[in-house]
Amino acid sequence: VPALIVVSPKPAAPTAENESVCPGQSATLEATGSGIITWYADPSGLNVIGNGATYITPDLMQNTTYYVGSQDATTGCKSSIVPVNVIVLDGAKGPSASNVTACPGEPVVLTAVGSGSGDLVWYDDMNSTLETDAMPPALQTINVGPFASAGDYVFYVSETNGDCESGKTAIVVSVIAKPTAPVVKNDTICKGGIATLRAEDDGLGEIVWYWDAALTDEAKVGFNFSFTANFTRTVWAVRRIGNCESVGTPGTVVVSPIPTAPTADNESVCPGQSATLEATGSGIITWYADPSGLNVIGTGATYITPALTQNTTYYVGSQDATTECKSLIVPVNVIVLDGAKGPSASNVTACA
């Protein structure tokens, strides 16, 4: 009896487009074909991972190949298995950014640093896009606020490279109550001296000094501020916590004038004699043995030297009794004249 062998045709393999995704994303693969479409993890069709025209991959971090084939529902014949490639694109690196502290009612500038190419995209806490900034430069800013009340306000920034967007970097704006103004201790100096203003340290924030009342010309950061002054002037100190500054506290340096140096005539004496030096001037007059005023030898308008055998220079200055400012120290010379040589004589013996 002859046997009839029926040979059913092999179904045409389905078709599917390759796909591209960003790192950490899934791909949706679509196959077109007849019969029962099946997806596989291997080219031999041993590991079935899905059925139907659509297959959604897991989140991917590297290029991955999937495989798809079809089967005739009546004959059970299977098509060839064809590959479908998923390319994972280069991902954008997330930008760096720092949190910000601000005062209520003041505008805030947020800063982020990206790779230098592509775009930085800014978002609010509702994930709404605020602004897109093209790079370069790598550093970009956005103005937000002002904020009426204290609290934390969250913003986000990401980087896109034309294909993929990085994860979002959070930036927290902490709005705090305005810091209390510092207490400043004033100073009084003599003209040309070094003034030191001091702000009390209560352990909160840092002290910032400004040259102007508008607080635009920053001079120094620190609790003490020293500078040379030739005239009375005022500077201002604020307490800064993050980007939030208190109102300015004035600190005044009162500069007192330098007294006029006293005057004194030079004197001449014979060897072995002392000289009487007379100074004319105001304030407290002081006599010194050295031009630096380190060795005080007398006070008052008159100074009587010890007995001298050689030329000697003395120094005199004055000090204001109220401001304690000292004048310049001036020299006073004592010239020891050439002494007359004593005559020679012989003793005599005589009769009574």
mmCIF file of C-alpha atoms in Angstrom:
data_model
loop_
_atom_site.group_PDB
_atom_site.id
_atom_site.type_symbol
_atom_site.label_atom_id
_atom_site.label_comp_id
_atom_site.label_asym_id
_atom_site.label_seq_id
_atom_site.Cartn_x
_atom_site.Cartn_y
_atom_site.Cartn_z
ATOM 1 C CA VAL A 1 0.000 0.000 0.000
ATOM 2 C CA PRO A 2 1.623 3.264 -0.983
ATOM 3 C CA ALA A 3 2.083 5.842 1.825
ATOM 4 C CA LEU A 4 1.304 9.502 1.268
ATOM 5 C CA ILE A 5 3.759 11.936 2.821
ATOM 6 C CA VAL A 6 2.444 15.499 3.051
ATOM 7 C CA VAL A 7 5.222 18.091 3.232
ATOM 8 C CA SER A 8 4.027 21.393 4.608
ATOM 9 C CA PRO A 9 5.940 24.524 3.677
ATOM 10 C CA LYS A 10 8.192 26.230 6.208
ATOM 11 C CA PRO A 11 6.636 29.545 7.308
ATOM 12 C CA ALA A 12 8.395 32.734 6.387
ATOM 13 C CA ALA A 13 10.406 34.138 9.258
ATOM 14 C CA PRO A 14 8.924 37.252 10.892
ATOM 15 C CA THR A 15 10.655 40.586 10.489
ATOM 16 C CA ALA A 16 11.570 43.019 13.283
ATOM 17 C CA GLU A 17 13.489 46.258 13.396
ATOM 18 C CA ASN A 18 16.550 46.702 15.595
ATOM 19 C CA GLU A 19 16.088 49.231 18.372
ATOM 20 C CA SER A 20 18.237 51.696 20.346
ATOM 21 C CA VAL A 21 17.725 52.660 23.971
ATOM 22 C CA CYS A 22 19.503 54.702 26.619
ATOM 23 C CA PRO A 23 21.222 52.941 29.533
ATOM 24 C CA GLY A 24 18.740 51.606 32.074
ATOM 25 C CA GLN A 25 15.799 51.667 29.667
ATOM 26 C CA SER A 26 13.762 48.804 28.197
ATOM 27 C CA ALA A 27 13.163 48.342 24.473
ATOM 28 C CA THR A 28 9.847 47.498 22.816
ATOM 29 C CA LEU A 29 10.445 45.049 19.963
ATOM 30 C CA GLU A 30 7.771 44.608 17.277
ATOM 31 C CA ALA A 31 7.658 41.605 14.931
ATOM 32 C CA THR A 32 5.577 41.317 11.764
ATOM 33 C CA GLY A 33 4.657 37.870 10.510
ATOM 34 C CA SER A 34 1.998 35.157 10.381
ATOM 35 C CA GLY A 35 1.239 32.345 12.760
ATOM 36 C CA ILE A 36 2.371 32.100 16.347
ATOM 37 C CA ILE A 37 5.249 34.495 17.000
ATOM 38 C CA THR A 38 7.681 33.496 19.718
ATOM 39 C CA TRP A 39 10.667 35.354 21.229
ATOM 40 C CA TYR A 40 13.825 33.669 22.403
ATOM 41 C CA ALA A 41 16.948 34.545 24.373
ATOM 42 C CA ASP A 42 19.140 32.284 22.216
ATOM 43 C CA PRO A 43 19.539 31.600 18.479
ATOM 44 C CA SER A 44 18.656 27.907 18.917
ATOM 45 C CA GLY A 45 15.208 28.697 20.256
ATOM 46 C CA LEU A 46 15.701 26.760 23.484
ATOM 47 C CA ASN A 47 14.921 29.607 25.916
ATOM 48 C CA VAL A 48 11.473 31.086 25.270
ATOM 49 C CA ILE A 49 11.059 34.574 26.766
ATOM 50 C CA GLY A 50 7.792 35.750 25.225
ATOM 51 C CA ASN A 51 4.962 35.252 22.756
ATOM 52 C CA GLY A 52 3.115 37.617 20.465
ATOM 53 C CA ALA A 53 4.083 40.367 18.063
ATOM 54 C CA THR A 54 5.440 42.608 20.838
ATOM 55 C CA TYR A 55 8.178 41.890 23.350
ATOM 56 C CA ILE A 56 9.305 44.400 26.010
ATOM 57 C CA THR A 57 12.830 43.763 27.184
ATOM 58 C CA PRO A 58 14.032 44.291 30.760
ATOM 59 C CA ASP A 59 16.030 47.448 31.504
ATOM 60 C CA LEU A 60 19.334 47.177 29.640
ATOM 61 C CA MET A 61 22.853 48.433 30.340
ATOM 62 C CA GLN A 62 24.619 46.782 27.385
ATOM 63 C CA ASN A 63 23.932 45.759 23.788
ATOM 64 C CA THR A 64 21.734 42.658 23.693
ATOM 65 C CA THR A 65 20.487 40.382 20.888
ATOM 66 C CA TYR A 66 17.072 38.724 21.036
ATOM 67 C CA TYR A 67 15.600 36.212 18.592
ATOM 68 C CA VAL A 68 12.157 35.789 17.050
ATOM 69 C CA GLY A 69 10.460 33.091 14.993
ATOM 70 C CA SER A 70 6.968 31.994 13.941
ATOM 71 C CA GLN A 71 5.043 28.712 13.877
ATOM 72 C CA ASP A 72 2.162 27.733 11.623
ATOM 73 C CA ALA A 73 -0.806 27.049 13.910
ATOM 74 C CA THR A 74 -2.175 24.302 11.593
ATOM 75 C CA THR A 75 0.927 22.437 10.474
ATOM 76 C CA GLY A 76 3.103 23.159 13.507
ATOM 77 C CA CYS A 77 6.010 24.034 11.238
ATOM 78 C CA LYS A 78 8.424 26.630 12.494
ATOM 79 C CA SER A 79 10.192 29.367 10.591
ATOM 80 C CA SER A 80 13.841 30.219 10.860
ATOM 81 C CA ILE A 81 14.795 32.199 13.934
ATOM 82 C CA VAL A 82 16.102 35.685 13.190
ATOM 83 C CA PRO A 83 18.074 38.049 15.449
ATOM 84 C CA VAL A 84 16.824 41.413 16.666
ATOM 85 C CA ASN A 85 19.477 43.729 18.115
ATOM 86 C CA VAL A 86 19.019 46.270 20.884
ATOM 87 C CA ILE A 87 21.812 48.882 20.940
ATOM 88 C CA VAL A 88 22.422 50.643 24.257
ATOM 89 C CA LEU A 89 23.562 54.177 23.452
ATOM 90 C CA ASP A 90 26.221 56.090 25.323
ATOM 91 C CA GLY A 91 24.526 57.614 28.353
ATOM 92 C CA ALA A 92 24.913 61.226 29.442
ATOM 93 C CA LYS A 93 26.755 61.698 32.728
ATOM 94 C CA GLY A 94 24.726 63.407 35.410
ATOM 95 C CA PRO A 95 25.824 66.998 36.186
ATOM 96 C CA SER A 96 27.214 68.045 39.558
ATOM 97 C CA ALA A 97 25.470 70.681 41.654
ATOM 98 C CA SER A 98 25.483 71.978 45.218
ATOM 99 C CA ASN A 99 22.649 72.792 47.574
ATOM 100 C CA VAL A 100 21.969 76.452 48.357
ATOM 101 C CA THR A 101 20.948 78.381 51.472
ATOM 102 C CA ALA A 102 18.982 81.581 50.954
ATOM 103 C CA CYS A 103 16.973 84.230 52.799
ATOM 104 C CA PRO A 104 13.204 84.692 52.353
ATOM 105 C CA GLY A 105 12.292 87.176 49.650
ATOM 106 C CA GLU A 106 15.659 87.005 47.882
ATOM 107 C CA PRO A 107 16.326 85.567 44.400
ATOM 108 C CA VAL A 108 18.496 82.453 44.235
ATOM 109 C CA VAL A 109 21.027 81.359 41.609
ATOM 110 C CA LEU A 110 21.431 77.601 41.089
ATOM 111 C CA THR A 111 24.675 76.369 39.535
ATOM 112 C CA ALA A 112 25.432 73.049 37.819
ATOM 113 C CA VAL A 113 28.498 71.733 36.019
ATOM 114 C CA GLY A 114 28.088 69.310 33.117
ATOM 115 C CA SER A 115 30.445 67.605 30.674
ATOM 116 C CA GLY A 116 30.774 70.687 28.494
ATOM 117 C CA SER A 117 28.766 69.398 25.526
ATOM 118 C CA GLY A 118 25.083 68.729 25.048
ATOM 119 C CA ASP A 119 22.436 70.469 27.157
ATOM 120 C CA LEU A 120 21.642 70.929 30.819
ATOM 121 C CA VAL A 121 17.915 70.679 31.554
ATOM 122 C CA TRP A 122 16.421 72.225 34.709
ATOM 123 C CA TYR A 123 13.236 70.924 36.395
ATOM 124 C CA ASP A 124 11.055 71.997 39.299
ATOM 125 C CA ASP A 125 9.805 69.619 41.976
ATOM 126 C CA MET A 126 6.800 68.716 39.778
ATOM 127 C CA ASN A 127 9.170 67.502 37.019
ATOM 128 C CA SER A 128 8.191 70.423 34.793
ATOM 129 C CA THR A 129 10.988 71.754 32.578
ATOM 130 C CA LEU A 130 12.091 75.232 33.622
ATOM 131 C CA GLU A 131 14.933 75.899 31.205
ATOM 132 C CA THR A 132 17.361 74.186 28.821
ATOM 133 C CA ASP A 133 20.910 75.541 28.578
ATOM 134 C CA ALA A 134 23.261 74.581 25.766
ATOM 135 C CA MET A 135 26.890 73.794 26.623
ATOM 136 C CA PRO A 136 29.695 74.891 26.440
ATOM 137 C CA PRO A 137 30.506 76.304 28.886
ATOM 138 C CA ALA A 138 30.203 73.375 31.277
ATOM 139 C CA LEU A 139 29.008 75.633 34.112
ATOM 140 C CA GLN A 140 25.442 76.850 33.754
ATOM 141 C CA THR A 141 23.111 78.764 36.083
ATOM 142 C CA ILE A 142 19.409 79.426 36.519
ATOM 143 C CA ASN A 143 17.585 82.017 38.627
ATOM 144 C CA VAL A 144 14.786 80.753 40.871
ATOM 145 C CA GLY A 145 12.685 82.284 43.622
ATOM 146 C CA PRO A 146 12.319 84.476 45.523
ATOM 147 C CA PHE A 147 10.703 82.314 48.200
ATOM 148 C CA ALA A 148 8.283 83.917 50.610
ATOM 149 C CA SER A 149 8.711 81.565 53.558
ATOM 150 C CA ALA A 150 11.337 79.370 55.167
ATOM 151 C CA GLY A 151 11.593 75.731 54.103
ATOM 152 C CA ASP A 152 13.279 73.403 51.634
ATOM 153 C CA TYR A 153 12.561 73.745 47.914
ATOM 154 C CA VAL A 154 13.824 71.028 45.549
ATOM 155 C CA PHE A 155 14.942 71.475 41.942
ATOM 156 C CA TYR A 156 16.575 69.032 39.518
ATOM 157 C CA VAL A 157 19.085 69.235 36.682
ATOM 158 C CA SER A 158 20.066 66.621 34.084
ATOM 159 C CA GLU A 159 22.302 66.424 31.035
ATOM 160 C CA THR A 160 21.310 65.319 27.532
ATOM 161 C CA ASN A 161 23.738 64.375 24.764
ATOM 162 C CA GLY A 162 21.262 64.335 21.872
ATOM 163 C CA ASP A 163 20.335 60.670 22.375
ATOM 164 C CA CYS A 164 20.023 60.094 26.088
ATOM 165 C CA GLU A 165 19.261 62.044 29.251
ATOM 166 C CA SER A 166 21.176 61.388 32.446
ATOM 167 C CA GLY A 167 19.610 60.847 35.809
ATOM 168 C CA LYS A 168 18.414 63.979 37.558
ATOM 169 C CA THR A 169 20.627 65.645 40.161
ATOM 170 C CA ALA A 170 18.636 67.153 43.027
ATOM 171 C CA ILE A 171 19.399 70.656 44.305
ATOM 172 C CA VAL A 172 17.850 71.683 47.621
ATOM 173 C CA VAL A 173 17.271 75.381 48.297
ATOM 174 C CA SER A 174 17.054 75.789 52.072
ATOM 175 C CA VAL A 175 15.323 79.066 52.844
ATOM 176 C CA ILE A 176 16.159 80.129 56.401
ATOM 177 C CA ALA A 177 15.270 83.047 58.621
ATOM 178 C CA LYS A 178 17.520 86.042 58.084
ATOM 179 C CA PRO A 179 20.526 85.786 60.448
ATOM 180 C CA THR A 180 20.894 88.249 63.295
ATOM 181 C CA ALA A 181 23.349 91.052 62.671
ATOM 182 C CA PRO A 182 26.717 90.760 64.457
ATOM 183 C CA VAL A 183 27.846 93.027 67.288
ATOM 184 C CA VAL A 184 30.986 94.947 66.297
ATOM 185 C CA LYS A 185 33.594 96.473 68.598
ATOM 186 C CA ASN A 186 34.955 99.782 67.293
ATOM 187 C CA ASP A 187 38.606 100.829 67.449
ATOM 188 C CA THR A 188 40.601 104.037 67.930
ATOM 189 C CA ILE A 189 44.094 104.365 66.471
ATOM 190 C CA CYS A 190 46.697 106.959 65.614
ATOM 191 C CA LYS A 191 47.081 108.036 61.996
ATOM 192 C CA GLY A 192 48.892 105.431 59.916
ATOM 193 C CA GLY A 193 48.364 102.720 62.514
ATOM 194 C CA ILE A 194 46.690 99.340 62.114
ATOM 195 C CA ALA A 195 43.037 99.214 63.161
ATOM 196 C CA THR A 196 41.377 95.976 64.249
ATOM 197 C CA LEU A 197 37.590 95.673 64.312
ATOM 198 C CA ARG A 198 36.113 92.632 66.029
ATOM 199 C CA ALA A 199 32.721 90.956 65.629
ATOM 200 C CA GLU A 200 31.360 88.757 68.397
ATOM 201 C CA ASP A 201 31.444 85.033 67.602
ATOM 202 C CA ASP A 202 28.197 83.263 68.495
ATOM 203 C CA GLY A 203 29.093 80.135 66.538
ATOM 204 C CA LEU A 204 26.588 80.749 63.728
ATOM 205 C CA GLY A 205 27.755 81.213 60.152
ATOM 206 C CA GLU A 206 30.662 83.445 59.192
ATOM 207 C CA ILE A 207 31.337 87.175 59.439
ATOM 208 C CA VAL A 208 31.810 89.066 56.191
ATOM 209 C CA TRP A 209 33.167 92.648 56.108
ATOM 210 C CA TYR A 210 32.239 95.208 53.457
ATOM 211 C CA TRP A 211 33.797 98.581 52.662
ATOM 212 C CA ASP A 212 30.404 100.097 51.771
ATOM 213 C CA ALA A 213 26.978 100.395 53.380
ATOM 214 C CA ALA A 214 25.336 98.911 50.257
ATOM 215 C CA LEU A 215 27.236 95.668 50.977
ATOM 216 C CA THR A 216 28.613 95.342 47.460
ATOM 217 C CA ASP A 217 32.392 95.682 48.009
ATOM 218 C CA GLU A 218 33.450 92.651 50.053
ATOM 219 C CA ALA A 219 36.680 93.185 51.993
ATOM 220 C CA LYS A 220 37.294 90.137 54.181
ATOM 221 C CA VAL A 221 35.771 87.025 55.749
ATOM 222 C CA GLY A 222 36.540 86.441 59.420
ATOM 223 C CA PHE A 223 35.644 87.651 62.894
ATOM 224 C CA ASN A 224 38.563 90.153 63.017
ATOM 225 C CA PHE A 225 39.295 92.760 60.356
ATOM 226 C CA SER A 226 42.634 94.617 60.484
ATOM 227 C CA PHE A 227 43.732 97.358 58.098
ATOM 228 C CA THR A 228 45.882 100.512 57.996
ATOM 229 C CA ALA A 229 43.914 103.741 58.366
ATOM 230 C CA ASN A 230 44.927 107.374 57.837
ATOM 231 C CA PHE A 231 41.484 108.839 58.417
ATOM 232 C CA THR A 232 38.339 107.995 60.370
ATOM 233 C CA ARG A 233 36.233 105.543 58.415
ATOM 234 C CA THR A 234 33.350 103.085 58.775
ATOM 235 C CA VAL A 235 33.053 99.539 57.430
ATOM 236 C CA TRP A 236 30.141 97.086 57.734
ATOM 237 C CA ALA A 237 29.924 93.524 59.018
ATOM 238 C CA VAL A 238 27.210 90.968 58.226
ATOM 239 C CA ARG A 239 26.574 87.429 59.393
ATOM 240 C CA ARG A 240 26.405 85.002 56.466
ATOM 241 C CA ILE A 241 24.853 81.534 56.612
ATOM 242 C CA GLY A 242 25.064 79.882 53.202
ATOM 243 C CA ASN A 243 23.955 82.622 50.805
ATOM 244 C CA CYS A 244 21.819 84.372 53.417
ATOM 245 C CA GLU A 245 23.222 87.545 54.976
ATOM 246 C CA SER A 246 22.036 89.665 57.876
ATOM 247 C CA VAL A 247 21.719 93.422 57.705
ATOM 248 C CA GLY A 248 25.034 95.254 58.032
ATOM 249 C CA THR A 249 26.436 96.443 61.352
ATOM 250 C CA PRO A 250 28.724 99.496 61.075
ATOM 251 C CA GLY A 251 32.142 99.401 62.675
ATOM 252 C CA THR A 252 34.002 102.693 62.988
ATOM 253 C CA VAL A 253 37.728 103.330 63.227
ATOM 254 C CA VAL A 254 38.447 106.706 64.802
ATOM 255 C CA VAL A 255 41.834 107.982 63.620
ATOM 256 C CA SER A 256 43.572 110.547 65.818
ATOM 257 C CA PRO A 257 46.235 112.887 64.392
ATOM 258 C CA ILE A 258 49.931 112.480 65.122
ATOM 259 C CA PRO A 259 51.148 115.282 67.483
ATOM 260 C CA THR A 260 53.734 117.767 66.282
ATOM 261 C CA ALA A 261 57.215 116.767 67.357
ATOM 262 C CA PRO A 262 58.775 118.987 70.057
ATOM 263 C CA THR A 263 61.732 121.224 69.232
ATOM 264 C CA ALA A 264 65.008 121.459 71.171
ATOM 265 C CA ASP A 265 68.279 123.297 70.568
ATOM 266 C CA ASN A 266 71.579 121.498 70.425
ATOM 267 C CA GLU A 267 73.986 122.306 73.259
ATOM 268 C CA SER A 268 77.760 122.529 73.799
ATOM 269 C CA VAL A 269 79.603 121.728 77.033
ATOM 270 C CA CYS A 270 83.154 121.442 78.205
ATOM 271 C CA PRO A 271 84.555 117.990 78.930
ATOM 272 C CA GLY A 272 83.246 116.520 82.169
ATOM 273 C CA GLN A 273 80.231 118.824 82.299
ATOM 274 C CA SER A 274 76.544 117.952 81.967
ATOM 275 C CA ALA A 275 74.189 119.692 79.511
ATOM 276 C CA THR A 276 70.728 121.027 80.223
ATOM 277 C CA LEU A 277 68.441 120.267 77.276
ATOM 278 C CA GLU A 278 65.193 122.189 76.865
ATOM 279 C CA ALA A 279 62.296 120.970 74.651
ATOM 280 C CA THR A 280 59.292 123.002 73.565
ATOM 281 C CA GLY A 281 56.081 121.205 72.634
ATOM 282 C CA SER A 282 52.635 120.046 73.778
ATOM 283 C CA GLY A 283 51.551 116.918 75.580
ATOM 284 C CA ILE A 284 53.807 114.576 77.519
ATOM 285 C CA ILE A 285 57.448 115.135 76.541
ATOM 286 C CA THR A 286 59.744 112.135 76.847
ATOM 287 C CA TRP A 287 63.515 111.828 76.392
ATOM 288 C CA TYR A 288 65.185 108.731 74.942
ATOM 289 C CA ALA A 289 68.685 107.331 74.551
ATOM 290 C CA ASP A 290 67.861 105.790 71.134
ATOM 291 C CA PRO A 291 66.059 106.929 67.962
ATOM 292 C CA SER A 292 63.506 104.101 68.220
ATOM 293 C CA GLY A 293 62.223 105.341 71.579
ATOM 294 C CA LEU A 294 62.883 102.055 73.367
ATOM 295 C CA ASN A 295 65.103 103.396 76.166
ATOM 296 C CA VAL A 296 63.371 106.146 78.162
ATOM 297 C CA ILE A 297 65.810 108.334 80.120
ATOM 298 C CA GLY A 298 63.560 111.167 81.283
ATOM 299 C CA THR A 299 60.266 113.010 81.029
ATOM 300 C CA GLY A 300 59.352 116.685 81.028
ATOM 301 C CA ALA A 301 60.513 119.701 79.081
ATOM 302 C CA THR A 302 64.003 119.668 80.678
ATOM 303 C CA TYR A 303 66.571 116.907 80.694
ATOM 304 C CA ILE A 304 69.988 117.211 82.406
ATOM 305 C CA THR A 305 72.537 114.852 80.908
ATOM 306 C CA PRO A 306 75.227 113.108 82.912
ATOM 307 C CA ALA A 307 78.783 114.522 82.734
ATOM 308 C CA LEU A 308 80.028 114.026 79.196
ATOM 309 C CA THR A 309 83.447 113.517 77.696
ATOM 310 C CA GLN A 310 82.348 112.928 74.093
ATOM 311 C CA ASN A 311 79.709 114.131 71.661
ATOM 312 C CA THR A 312 76.348 112.485 72.402
ATOM 313 C CA THR A 313 72.956 112.502 70.709
ATOM 314 C CA TYR A 314 69.720 112.319 72.696
ATOM 315 C CA TYR A 315 66.170 112.025 71.370
ATOM 316 C CA VAL A 316 62.893 113.656 72.339
ATOM 317 C CA GLY A 317 59.233 113.139 71.440
ATOM 318 C CA SER A 318 55.785 114.021 72.712
ATOM 319 C CA GLN A 319 52.563 112.111 73.372
ATOM 320 C CA ASP A 320 48.980 113.416 73.358
ATOM 321 C CA ALA A 321 47.605 112.830 76.856
ATOM 322 C CA THR A 322 44.086 112.133 75.535
ATOM 323 C CA THR A 323 44.630 110.033 72.391
ATOM 324 C CA GLU A 324 48.012 108.610 73.501
ATOM 325 C CA CYS A 325 49.312 109.193 69.974
ATOM 326 C CA LYS A 326 53.054 109.823 69.810
ATOM 327 C CA SER A 327 54.912 112.319 67.681
ATOM 328 C CA LEU A 328 57.999 111.646 65.660
ATOM 329 C CA ILE A 329 61.199 111.378 67.728
ATOM 330 C CA VAL A 330 63.779 114.057 66.918
ATOM 331 C CA PRO A 331 67.514 114.157 67.766
ATOM 332 C CA VAL A 332 69.178 116.680 70.095
ATOM 333 C CA ASN A 333 72.987 116.876 69.907
ATOM 334 C CA VAL A 334 75.387 117.704 72.750
ATOM 335 C CA ILE A 335 78.824 118.781 71.487
ATOM 336 C CA VAL A 336 81.739 118.326 73.900
ATOM 337 C CA LEU A 337 84.182 121.139 73.223
ATOM 338 C CA ASP A 338 87.974 120.800 73.186
ATOM 339 C CA GLY A 339 89.158 121.270 76.789
ATOM 340 C CA ALA A 340 92.070 123.674 77.674
ATOM 341 C CA LYS A 341 95.265 121.837 78.634
ATOM 342 C CA GLY A 342 96.330 122.501 82.248
ATOM 343 C CA PRO A 343 99.704 124.428 82.729
ATOM 344 C CA SER A 344 102.783 122.813 84.307
ATOM 345 C CA ALA A 345 104.283 124.124 87.608
ATOM 346 C CA SER A 346 106.959 123.126 90.181
ATOM 347 C CA ASN A 347 106.821 123.199 93.932
ATOM 348 C CA VAL A 348 109.170 125.678 95.844
ATOM 349 C CA THR A 349 111.067 125.423 99.132
ATOM 350 C CA ALA A 350 111.769 128.677 101.092
ATOM 351 C CA CYS A 351 113.299 129.847 104.504
ATOM 352 C CA ALA A 352 111.068 130.941 107.307
#
